Short mmCIF file of N, CA and C in Angstrom, two decimals:
data_model
loop_
_atom_site.label_atom_id
_atom_site.label_comp_id
_atom_site.label_asym_id
_atom_site.label_seq_id
_atom_site.Cartn_x
_atom_site.Cartn_y
_atom_site.Cartn_z
N UNK A 1 -126.24 87.63 27.60
CA UNK A 1 -127.06 87.18 26.63
C UNK A 1 -128.27 88.67 27.28
N UNK A 2 -128.91 88.87 26.11
CA UNK A 2 -129.97 90.05 26.77
C UNK A 2 -131.07 89.14 26.10
N UNK A 3 -132.03 87.64 25.66
CA UNK A 3 -132.98 87.65 25.31
C UNK A 3 -132.98 88.03 23.74
N UNK A 4 -132.39 88.67 22.87
CA UNK A 4 -132.58 88.87 21.76
C UNK A 4 -131.99 87.83 21.07
N UNK A 5 -132.49 86.72 19.84
CA UNK A 5 -132.36 85.97 18.95
C UNK A 5 -131.31 86.29 17.82
N UNK A 6 -130.37 84.88 17.70
CA UNK A 6 -129.30 86.18 16.52
C UNK A 6 -129.94 86.10 15.65
N UNK A 7 -129.05 86.97 15.08
CA UNK A 7 -129.79 86.92 13.47
C UNK A 7 -129.03 85.72 12.38
N UNK A 8 -129.92 85.53 11.51
CA UNK A 8 -129.19 84.24 10.60
C UNK A 8 -128.49 85.20 9.47
N UNK A 9 -127.48 84.43 8.96
CA UNK A 9 -126.70 84.83 7.86
C UNK A 9 -127.68 84.21 6.28
N UNK A 10 -127.48 85.12 5.72
CA UNK A 10 -128.02 84.91 4.25
C UNK A 10 -128.14 83.50 3.90
N UNK A 11 -126.78 83.03 4.11
CA UNK A 11 -126.78 81.83 3.69
C UNK A 11 -127.70 81.07 4.48
N UNK A 12 -127.85 80.64 5.23
CA UNK A 12 -128.23 79.90 6.19
C UNK A 12 -129.92 80.10 6.00
N UNK A 13 -130.93 81.29 5.74
CA UNK A 13 -131.97 81.85 5.50
C UNK A 13 -131.90 81.21 4.24
N UNK A 14 -131.18 81.52 2.95
CA UNK A 14 -130.97 81.04 1.68
C UNK A 14 -131.82 79.25 1.36
N UNK A 15 -130.83 78.72 2.53
CA UNK A 15 -131.29 76.87 3.14
C UNK A 15 -132.30 77.13 3.37
N UNK A 16 -132.93 77.41 4.15
CA UNK A 16 -133.65 77.18 4.98
C UNK A 16 -135.35 77.57 4.19
N UNK A 17 -134.67 78.51 3.34
CA UNK A 17 -135.95 78.69 2.38
C UNK A 17 -136.42 77.28 1.19
N UNK A 18 -134.72 77.57 0.83
CA UNK A 18 -134.92 75.63 -0.33
C UNK A 18 -135.56 74.58 0.82
N UNK A 19 -135.07 74.02 1.81
CA UNK A 19 -135.79 72.74 2.78
C UNK A 19 -137.01 73.17 2.63
N UNK A 20 -137.47 74.38 2.85
CA UNK A 20 -139.25 74.08 2.60
C UNK A 20 -139.56 74.27 1.44
N UNK A 21 -139.18 74.49 0.28
CA UNK A 21 -139.89 74.51 -0.96
C UNK A 21 -139.39 73.36 -1.22
N UNK A 22 -138.51 72.22 -0.80
CA UNK A 22 -138.44 70.50 -1.54
C UNK A 22 -139.83 70.38 -0.37
N UNK A 23 -139.84 70.44 1.20
CA UNK A 23 -140.75 69.87 1.89
C UNK A 23 -142.18 70.18 0.74
N UNK A 24 -142.32 71.44 0.58
CA UNK A 24 -143.81 71.47 0.17
C UNK A 24 -143.93 70.66 -1.15
N UNK A 25 -142.79 70.54 -2.03
CA UNK A 25 -142.76 70.23 -3.67
C UNK A 25 -142.94 68.03 -3.33
N UNK A 26 -142.53 67.53 -1.69
CA UNK A 26 -142.48 66.18 -1.88
C UNK A 26 -144.06 65.90 -1.24
N UNK A 27 -144.55 67.26 -0.83
CA UNK A 27 -145.87 66.45 -0.09
C UNK A 27 -146.74 67.03 -0.83
N UNK A 28 -146.77 67.53 -2.19
CA UNK A 28 -147.75 67.78 -3.15
C UNK A 28 -147.44 66.54 -3.96
N UNK A 29 -146.14 66.08 -4.70
CA UNK A 29 -145.74 64.81 -4.79
C UNK A 29 -146.77 63.58 -4.34
N UNK A 30 -146.55 63.65 -2.97
CA UNK A 30 -147.13 62.27 -2.22
C UNK A 30 -148.73 62.00 -2.79
N UNK A 31 -149.02 63.37 -2.05
CA UNK A 31 -150.57 63.81 -2.05
C UNK A 31 -151.01 63.67 -3.93
N UNK A 32 -150.15 63.56 -4.45
CA UNK A 32 -150.90 63.86 -6.47
C UNK A 32 -150.93 62.33 -6.40
N UNK A 33 -149.99 61.99 -6.31
CA UNK A 33 -149.30 59.98 -5.90
C UNK A 33 -149.94 59.26 -5.34
N UNK A 34 -151.24 59.45 -4.17
CA UNK A 34 -151.84 58.65 -3.63
C UNK A 34 -153.81 58.89 -4.60
N UNK A 35 -154.08 60.18 -4.61
CA UNK A 35 -154.78 60.32 -5.64
C UNK A 35 -154.57 59.67 -7.06
N UNK A 36 -153.58 60.03 -7.53
CA UNK A 36 -153.81 59.48 -8.67
C UNK A 36 -153.92 57.47 -8.85
N UNK A 37 -153.19 56.92 -8.32
CA UNK A 37 -153.31 55.75 -8.06
C UNK A 37 -154.45 55.13 -7.77
N UNK A 38 -155.22 56.24 -7.48
CA UNK A 38 -156.76 55.24 -6.72
C UNK A 38 -157.65 56.14 -7.56
N UNK A 39 -157.25 57.01 -8.52
CA UNK A 39 -158.51 57.55 -9.25
C UNK A 39 -158.16 57.66 -11.07
N UNK A 40 -156.88 57.82 -11.21
CA UNK A 40 -156.88 57.63 -12.29
C UNK A 40 -156.01 56.89 -12.84
N UNK A 41 -155.76 55.67 -12.93
CA UNK A 41 -155.34 54.72 -13.27
C UNK A 41 -155.49 54.47 -14.43
N UNK A 42 -154.16 53.46 -14.97
CA UNK A 42 -154.26 53.21 -16.61
C UNK A 42 -155.94 52.40 -17.14
N UNK A 43 -156.69 51.72 -16.14
CA UNK A 43 -157.48 50.37 -16.97
C UNK A 43 -158.71 50.82 -15.59
N UNK A 44 -159.71 51.29 -16.20
CA UNK A 44 -160.62 51.82 -15.73
C UNK A 44 -161.01 50.06 -14.72
N UNK A 45 -161.40 50.57 -13.26
CA UNK A 45 -162.04 49.47 -12.73
C UNK A 45 -163.13 49.10 -12.36
N UNK A 46 -163.80 47.94 -12.30
CA UNK A 46 -164.74 47.20 -11.92
C UNK A 46 -164.97 45.84 -11.00
N UNK A 47 -166.11 45.94 -10.52
CA UNK A 47 -166.74 45.19 -9.74
C UNK A 47 -167.71 44.18 -10.46
N UNK A 48 -168.00 43.02 -9.61
CA UNK A 48 -167.99 41.91 -10.40
C UNK A 48 -169.72 42.05 -9.20
N UNK A 49 -170.88 42.55 -9.87
CA UNK A 49 -172.03 41.54 -8.98
C UNK A 49 -172.86 40.82 -9.06
N UNK A 50 -172.83 40.61 -8.03
CA UNK A 50 -173.83 38.43 -8.04
C UNK A 50 -174.82 38.71 -9.51
N UNK A 51 -175.03 37.25 -9.70
CA UNK A 51 -176.23 37.29 -10.54
C UNK A 51 -177.62 37.79 -10.07
N UNK A 52 -178.09 38.86 -10.94
CA UNK A 52 -179.50 39.07 -10.78
C UNK A 52 -178.92 40.40 -9.65
N UNK A 53 -178.03 40.88 -9.17
CA UNK A 53 -177.99 42.03 -8.19
C UNK A 53 -178.31 42.93 -9.44
N UNK A 54 -179.30 43.88 -8.52
CA UNK A 54 -179.41 45.87 -9.17
C UNK A 54 -177.91 46.13 -8.75
N UNK A 55 -177.39 47.18 -9.82
CA UNK A 55 -176.61 48.58 -9.77
C UNK A 55 -176.94 49.88 -9.51
N UNK A 56 -176.47 50.63 -8.91
CA UNK A 56 -176.96 52.07 -8.13
C UNK A 56 -176.41 53.00 -9.08
N UNK A 57 -177.01 53.26 -10.17
CA UNK A 57 -175.88 54.82 -10.95
C UNK A 57 -176.97 55.40 -11.22
N UNK A 58 -176.54 56.50 -11.25
CA UNK A 58 -177.39 58.75 -11.20
C UNK A 58 -178.24 58.69 -10.99
N UNK A 59 -179.13 58.07 -9.89
CA UNK A 59 -180.56 57.68 -8.86
C UNK A 59 -181.58 56.81 -9.59
N UNK A 60 -180.70 55.52 -10.32
CA UNK A 60 -181.43 54.84 -10.66
C UNK A 60 -181.09 53.64 -10.74
N UNK A 61 -181.83 52.63 -10.50
CA UNK A 61 -181.71 50.84 -10.17
C UNK A 61 -181.21 50.29 -11.60
N UNK A 62 -180.43 49.84 -11.93
CA UNK A 62 -179.96 49.06 -13.10
C UNK A 62 -180.38 47.28 -13.42
N UNK A 63 -180.65 46.84 -13.39
CA UNK A 63 -180.92 45.48 -13.64
C UNK A 63 -180.82 44.43 -14.85
N UNK A 64 -180.10 44.01 -15.23
CA UNK A 64 -180.36 42.97 -16.29
C UNK A 64 -180.56 41.83 -16.23
N UNK A 65 -181.42 41.32 -17.18
CA UNK A 65 -182.50 40.49 -16.74
C UNK A 65 -182.32 39.20 -18.22
N UNK A 66 -181.15 39.76 -18.58
CA UNK A 66 -181.17 38.40 -20.14
C UNK A 66 -179.57 39.20 -20.37
N UNK A 67 -178.74 38.07 -21.51
CA UNK A 67 -178.20 38.26 -22.28
C UNK A 67 -178.27 37.44 -23.08
N UNK A 68 -177.97 37.35 -23.78
CA UNK A 68 -178.30 36.14 -25.35
C UNK A 68 -177.34 36.59 -26.56
N UNK A 69 -176.41 35.61 -27.30
CA UNK A 69 -175.66 35.87 -28.10
C UNK A 69 -176.59 35.06 -29.23
N UNK A 70 -176.15 35.61 -30.16
CA UNK A 70 -176.76 35.51 -31.46
C UNK A 70 -176.04 35.59 -32.31
N UNK A 71 -175.85 34.99 -33.96
CA UNK A 71 -175.75 34.94 -35.09
C UNK A 71 -176.49 36.22 -35.76
N UNK A 72 -177.70 36.31 -36.17
CA UNK A 72 -178.43 37.30 -36.83
C UNK A 72 -179.09 38.03 -35.65
N UNK A 73 -179.63 39.47 -35.54
CA UNK A 73 -180.28 39.88 -35.08
C UNK A 73 -181.87 39.65 -35.29
N UNK A 74 -183.10 39.72 -34.88
CA UNK A 74 -184.03 39.28 -35.82
C UNK A 74 -185.13 41.33 -35.39
N UNK A 75 -185.18 41.31 -36.88
CA UNK A 75 -185.75 42.75 -37.14
C UNK A 75 -187.23 42.69 -36.22
N UNK A 76 -187.69 43.88 -36.71
CA UNK A 76 -189.69 43.77 -36.13
C UNK A 76 -190.26 43.27 -37.02
N UNK A 77 -189.28 44.02 -38.23
CA UNK A 77 -190.48 42.70 -39.73
C UNK A 77 -189.39 43.59 -40.56
N UNK A 78 -189.00 42.41 -41.33
CA UNK A 78 -188.63 41.93 -42.68
C UNK A 78 -187.22 40.99 -42.12
N UNK A 79 -186.25 41.76 -43.02
CA UNK A 79 -185.50 40.24 -42.95
C UNK A 79 -184.27 41.08 -41.74
N UNK A 80 -183.30 40.30 -40.95
CA UNK A 80 -183.07 40.40 -39.74
C UNK A 80 -181.51 41.32 -40.16
N UNK A 81 -180.71 41.04 -39.48
CA UNK A 81 -179.64 41.60 -39.70
C UNK A 81 -178.16 40.52 -38.74
N UNK A 82 -177.53 40.37 -39.89
CA UNK A 82 -176.75 39.71 -39.91
C UNK A 82 -175.08 40.01 -39.34
N UNK A 83 -174.39 39.34 -38.28
CA UNK A 83 -173.24 39.56 -37.78
C UNK A 83 -172.08 39.83 -38.59
N UNK A 84 -171.16 40.60 -38.71
CA UNK A 84 -170.02 41.09 -39.58
C UNK A 84 -168.95 39.73 -39.39
N UNK A 85 -168.36 39.22 -40.60
CA UNK A 85 -167.35 38.33 -40.17
C UNK A 85 -166.55 37.67 -38.78
N UNK A 86 -166.69 36.64 -38.59
CA UNK A 86 -165.89 35.96 -37.50
C UNK A 86 -166.06 37.04 -35.65
N UNK A 87 -167.75 37.24 -36.00
CA UNK A 87 -167.75 38.37 -35.27
C UNK A 87 -169.43 37.64 -34.29
N UNK A 88 -170.41 38.18 -33.46
CA UNK A 88 -171.40 37.92 -33.02
C UNK A 88 -171.72 38.96 -32.47
N UNK A 89 -173.64 38.69 -32.04
CA UNK A 89 -173.98 39.82 -31.69
C UNK A 89 -174.35 39.26 -30.13
N UNK A 90 -174.54 40.62 -28.79
CA UNK A 90 -174.94 40.09 -27.80
C UNK A 90 -175.78 41.20 -27.51
N UNK A 91 -177.61 40.85 -27.08
CA UNK A 91 -178.51 40.74 -26.44
C UNK A 91 -178.81 41.21 -25.39
N UNK A 92 -178.64 42.60 -25.28
CA UNK A 92 -178.87 42.71 -23.21
C UNK A 92 -180.18 43.26 -22.99
N UNK A 93 -181.26 43.47 -22.53
CA UNK A 93 -182.15 43.57 -22.14
C UNK A 93 -182.26 43.83 -20.68
N UNK A 94 -181.96 45.28 -20.34
CA UNK A 94 -181.94 46.17 -19.13
C UNK A 94 -183.44 46.46 -18.60
N UNK A 95 -182.77 46.58 -17.12
CA UNK A 95 -184.47 47.24 -16.98
C UNK A 95 -184.00 48.26 -15.38
N UNK A 96 -184.73 49.52 -15.70
CA UNK A 96 -183.87 50.36 -14.48
C UNK A 96 -185.11 51.34 -14.27
N UNK A 97 -184.98 51.82 -13.37
CA UNK A 97 -186.20 52.08 -12.55
C UNK A 97 -185.75 54.30 -11.62
N UNK A 98 -186.04 54.65 -12.05
CA UNK A 98 -185.24 56.12 -11.96
C UNK A 98 -185.72 56.16 -10.11
N UNK A 99 -184.78 56.82 -9.38
CA UNK A 99 -185.53 56.99 -7.91
C UNK A 99 -185.67 58.88 -8.38
N UNK A 100 -185.80 59.51 -9.01
CA UNK A 100 -185.86 60.80 -8.86
C UNK A 100 -185.97 61.37 -10.41
N UNK A 101 -185.94 62.38 -10.89
CA UNK A 101 -185.37 62.71 -12.13
C UNK A 101 -184.55 63.82 -11.97
N UNK A 102 -183.52 63.47 -13.51
CA UNK A 102 -182.65 63.46 -13.01
C UNK A 102 -181.70 63.89 -14.98
N UNK A 103 -181.85 65.33 -15.29
CA UNK A 103 -181.73 66.18 -16.46
C UNK A 103 -180.29 65.66 -17.20
N UNK A 104 -179.33 64.73 -16.40
CA UNK A 104 -177.89 64.21 -17.12
C UNK A 104 -178.15 63.13 -17.46
N UNK A 105 -179.05 62.43 -16.96
CA UNK A 105 -179.37 60.85 -16.80
C UNK A 105 -179.62 60.34 -18.69
N UNK A 106 -178.43 59.47 -18.18
CA UNK A 106 -178.60 58.77 -19.21
C UNK A 106 -178.34 57.13 -19.31
N UNK A 107 -178.69 56.18 -20.26
CA UNK A 107 -178.65 54.99 -20.14
C UNK A 107 -176.88 54.17 -20.67
N UNK A 108 -175.92 54.88 -20.28
CA UNK A 108 -174.41 54.27 -21.34
C UNK A 108 -173.80 52.97 -20.58
N UNK A 109 -174.44 52.33 -21.69
CA UNK A 109 -173.37 51.02 -21.08
C UNK A 109 -172.03 50.03 -22.14
N UNK A 110 -171.45 49.28 -21.65
CA UNK A 110 -170.64 48.75 -22.28
C UNK A 110 -170.53 47.05 -22.46
N UNK A 111 -169.78 46.50 -23.31
CA UNK A 111 -170.22 44.91 -22.80
C UNK A 111 -168.75 44.72 -22.23
N UNK A 112 -168.41 43.81 -21.28
CA UNK A 112 -167.03 43.73 -20.67
C UNK A 112 -166.88 42.28 -21.42
N UNK A 113 -165.45 41.94 -21.53
CA UNK A 113 -164.80 40.95 -21.99
C UNK A 113 -163.22 41.29 -21.18
N UNK A 114 -162.10 40.00 -21.93
CA UNK A 114 -161.76 40.11 -21.07
C UNK A 114 -160.29 40.87 -21.34
N UNK A 115 -159.27 41.34 -19.97
CA UNK A 115 -158.55 42.22 -19.63
C UNK A 115 -158.35 43.36 -20.73
N UNK A 116 -160.17 43.73 -20.06
CA UNK A 116 -160.64 44.98 -19.71
C UNK A 116 -161.16 45.60 -21.03
N UNK A 117 -161.04 44.64 -22.20
CA UNK A 117 -161.47 44.71 -23.35
C UNK A 117 -163.13 45.05 -22.95
N UNK A 118 -164.14 46.84 -23.48
CA UNK A 118 -165.21 46.68 -23.67
C UNK A 118 -165.95 47.17 -24.90
N UNK A 119 -167.32 46.73 -24.81
CA UNK A 119 -167.34 47.12 -26.20
C UNK A 119 -168.74 47.93 -25.79
N UNK A 120 -168.93 49.03 -27.14
CA UNK A 120 -169.98 49.99 -26.83
C UNK A 120 -171.29 49.55 -27.56
N UNK A 121 -172.76 49.63 -27.46
CA UNK A 121 -173.05 49.42 -27.78
C UNK A 121 -173.16 49.81 -30.22
N UNK A 122 -173.63 48.94 -30.11
CA UNK A 122 -173.43 49.19 -31.81
C UNK A 122 -174.79 50.01 -32.57
N UNK A 123 -174.22 50.26 -34.07
CA UNK A 123 -175.24 51.11 -34.63
C UNK A 123 -176.31 49.54 -35.65
N UNK A 124 -177.55 49.93 -36.00
CA UNK A 124 -178.22 48.46 -36.30
C UNK A 124 -179.08 49.53 -37.55
N UNK A 125 -178.86 48.18 -38.57
CA UNK A 125 -179.26 48.72 -39.97
C UNK A 125 -180.83 48.23 -39.52
N UNK A 126 -181.43 47.26 -38.33
CA UNK A 126 -182.53 46.90 -38.39
C UNK A 126 -183.61 47.61 -37.13
N UNK A 127 -184.73 47.90 -37.02
CA UNK A 127 -185.97 48.55 -36.47
C UNK A 127 -185.66 47.30 -35.23
N UNK A 128 -185.45 46.82 -34.11
CA UNK A 128 -186.15 45.77 -33.09
C UNK A 128 -187.44 46.65 -31.62
N UNK A 129 -187.48 45.17 -31.68
CA UNK A 129 -189.12 45.67 -31.38
C UNK A 129 -189.52 46.10 -30.17
N UNK A 130 -188.09 46.28 -28.95
CA UNK A 130 -188.07 46.34 -27.91
C UNK A 130 -187.01 48.12 -28.07
N UNK A 131 -187.12 49.47 -27.09
CA UNK A 131 -186.47 50.93 -27.30
C UNK A 131 -185.12 49.67 -26.76
N UNK A 132 -184.01 51.08 -27.72
CA UNK A 132 -182.41 50.56 -27.89
C UNK A 132 -181.84 51.87 -27.14
N UNK A 133 -182.95 52.22 -26.75
CA UNK A 133 -181.99 53.48 -25.27
C UNK A 133 -183.66 53.89 -24.35
N UNK A 134 -183.25 55.10 -23.48
CA UNK A 134 -183.63 55.17 -22.14
C UNK A 134 -183.73 56.78 -22.65
N UNK A 135 -185.99 56.35 -23.41
CA UNK A 135 -186.42 57.59 -23.84
C UNK A 135 -187.24 58.28 -22.71
N UNK A 136 -186.65 59.84 -22.35
CA UNK A 136 -187.26 60.16 -21.01
C UNK A 136 -188.71 60.19 -21.15
N UNK A 137 -189.63 60.07 -22.28
CA UNK A 137 -190.75 60.91 -22.87
C UNK A 137 -191.10 59.19 -21.75
N UNK A 138 -190.72 58.03 -22.34
CA UNK A 138 -191.98 56.72 -21.71
C UNK A 138 -191.27 56.67 -19.79
N UNK A 139 -189.83 57.20 -19.72
CA UNK A 139 -189.52 56.60 -18.16
C UNK A 139 -190.64 57.47 -17.04
N UNK A 140 -191.31 56.79 -16.31
CA UNK A 140 -191.81 58.25 -15.19
C UNK A 140 -190.79 56.83 -13.51
N UNK A 141 -190.64 57.90 -12.40
CA UNK A 141 -190.37 58.11 -11.57
C UNK A 141 -190.31 56.44 -11.20
N UNK A 142 -189.56 56.25 -9.88
CA UNK A 142 -190.24 54.72 -9.52
C UNK A 142 -191.40 53.53 -10.71
N UNK A 143 -191.20 53.79 -11.35
CA UNK A 143 -191.91 52.63 -12.60
C UNK A 143 -190.44 52.36 -13.14
N UNK A 144 -190.71 50.46 -13.47
CA UNK A 144 -189.55 49.65 -14.07
C UNK A 144 -190.07 50.47 -15.74
N UNK A 145 -188.46 50.95 -16.27
CA UNK A 145 -188.29 50.76 -17.43
C UNK A 145 -187.72 49.73 -18.26
N UNK A 146 -188.35 49.11 -18.94
CA UNK A 146 -186.84 48.04 -20.07
C UNK A 146 -187.10 48.80 -21.15
N UNK A 147 -185.86 48.12 -21.16
CA UNK A 147 -184.66 48.46 -23.03
C UNK A 147 -183.78 47.27 -22.51
N UNK A 148 -183.30 47.54 -24.45
CA UNK A 148 -182.27 46.53 -25.23
C UNK A 148 -181.35 47.56 -25.02
N UNK A 149 -179.88 46.55 -25.32
CA UNK A 149 -178.32 47.10 -25.23
C UNK A 149 -178.40 46.04 -26.69
N UNK A 150 -177.29 46.60 -27.91
CA UNK A 150 -176.88 45.41 -28.98
C UNK A 150 -175.21 45.75 -29.01
N UNK A 151 -174.58 44.65 -28.70
CA UNK A 151 -172.66 45.05 -29.54
C UNK A 151 -172.65 44.10 -29.92
N UNK A 152 -171.84 44.18 -31.38
CA UNK A 152 -170.64 43.19 -31.81
C UNK A 152 -169.80 42.77 -31.13
N UNK A 153 -169.83 41.31 -31.38
CA UNK A 153 -168.22 41.13 -30.55
C UNK A 153 -167.37 40.38 -31.63
N UNK A 154 -166.04 39.94 -31.02
CA UNK A 154 -165.07 39.65 -32.10
C UNK A 154 -165.62 38.72 -31.59
N UNK A 155 -165.56 36.92 -32.40
CA UNK A 155 -165.89 35.55 -32.00
C UNK A 155 -165.51 35.31 -31.10
N UNK A 156 -164.41 35.48 -30.80
CA UNK A 156 -162.97 34.24 -30.08
C UNK A 156 -163.22 35.33 -28.56
N UNK A 157 -164.05 36.10 -28.41
CA UNK A 157 -164.41 36.53 -27.25
C UNK A 157 -165.53 36.44 -26.81
N UNK A 158 -166.60 35.59 -27.99
CA UNK A 158 -167.54 35.52 -27.63
C UNK A 158 -167.90 34.31 -25.89
N UNK A 159 -166.85 33.48 -25.60
CA UNK A 159 -166.98 32.54 -24.25
C UNK A 159 -166.36 33.50 -22.84
N UNK A 160 -165.79 34.55 -23.35
CA UNK A 160 -165.50 35.56 -22.09
C UNK A 160 -165.62 36.57 -21.50
N UNK A 161 -166.81 36.98 -22.75
CA UNK A 161 -168.00 38.10 -21.83
C UNK A 161 -167.97 37.81 -19.85
N UNK A 162 -167.96 38.42 -19.01
CA UNK A 162 -167.87 39.14 -17.59
C UNK A 162 -169.66 40.01 -17.68
N UNK A 163 -169.99 40.40 -18.14
CA UNK A 163 -171.46 41.03 -18.11
C UNK A 163 -171.44 42.70 -18.70
N UNK A 164 -172.28 43.27 -18.21
CA UNK A 164 -172.46 44.60 -18.93
C UNK A 164 -172.02 45.56 -17.83
N UNK A 165 -171.63 46.76 -18.01
CA UNK A 165 -170.93 47.94 -17.61
C UNK A 165 -171.87 49.16 -17.89
N UNK A 166 -172.43 49.68 -16.36
CA UNK A 166 -172.65 50.91 -16.62
C UNK A 166 -171.56 51.76 -16.19
N UNK A 167 -171.68 51.94 -17.35
CA UNK A 167 -170.85 53.77 -17.18
C UNK A 167 -171.12 54.78 -17.08
N UNK A 168 -170.70 55.01 -16.30
CA UNK A 168 -171.16 57.25 -15.29
C UNK A 168 -169.36 56.88 -15.14
N UNK A 169 -168.80 58.39 -16.10
CA UNK A 169 -168.10 59.70 -16.17
C UNK A 169 -168.03 60.62 -15.23
N UNK A 170 -168.69 60.32 -14.80
CA UNK A 170 -169.17 61.58 -13.33
C UNK A 170 -168.33 61.25 -12.00
N UNK A 171 -168.41 59.59 -12.18
CA UNK A 171 -168.41 58.82 -10.23
C UNK A 171 -166.81 57.97 -10.33
N UNK A 172 -166.03 57.98 -9.72
CA UNK A 172 -164.88 58.11 -9.36
C UNK A 172 -164.37 56.16 -9.20
N UNK A 173 -165.94 56.22 -8.89
CA UNK A 173 -165.68 54.53 -7.96
C UNK A 173 -165.90 53.71 -9.26
N UNK A 174 -165.30 52.41 -8.47
CA UNK A 174 -165.31 51.57 -10.11
C UNK A 174 -166.57 50.81 -10.36
N UNK A 175 -166.92 50.90 -11.52
CA UNK A 175 -167.60 50.86 -12.27
C UNK A 175 -168.50 49.37 -11.72
N UNK A 176 -169.83 49.55 -11.58
CA UNK A 176 -170.93 47.72 -11.61
C UNK A 176 -170.65 47.32 -12.75
N UNK A 177 -170.50 45.55 -12.77
CA UNK A 177 -170.71 45.19 -14.00
C UNK A 177 -172.41 43.86 -13.32
N UNK A 178 -172.56 44.01 -14.60
CA UNK A 178 -174.30 43.73 -14.41
C UNK A 178 -174.48 42.58 -15.04
N UNK A 179 -174.69 41.03 -14.07
CA UNK A 179 -174.92 39.54 -15.32
C UNK A 179 -176.24 38.49 -14.54
N UNK A 180 -177.57 38.40 -15.84
CA UNK A 180 -178.61 38.07 -15.64
C UNK A 180 -178.32 36.77 -14.56
N UNK A 181 -179.55 36.81 -13.69
CA UNK A 181 -179.62 35.90 -12.55
C UNK A 181 -179.44 34.73 -13.25
N UNK A 182 -178.81 33.67 -13.77
CA UNK A 182 -178.88 32.33 -14.21
C UNK A 182 -180.35 31.22 -13.99
#
């Protein structure tokens, strides 16, 4: 032998290329499975915070001051709004403190119940005394801003509410669930 490497037969070369392709597909499938199991689960993931604790989201700190259940919403003036049949209202009073101005800032929340049930804020036919959204004109950096969110929930779940969830679709971490201090 003069040190030259023997040439592979075409059949052996085809098997090597097939094995390399299969290994690459296998690696891709393992990586994709691990990623999807941690970031793309069928249900949103939540972390229950201690009562009264603040949650950080979108360069701001949120705190749930109160969560009250009622059958009729009081109006700023005039008659209130009664919940639909077999439903109740939940009124969440929240406080937010922005650490820095963020053009994409939003105060999107949901009310979390059993089995990953979550209710969005309700459309109201009454004017409430407190703001029901984060007004960019009224908010100032490093100053507390209070607002309320109102949810209409089926009465059968009224005693199974976990708290208020901060919705931030730009973050893959589990969503924080706020509860008022006792």
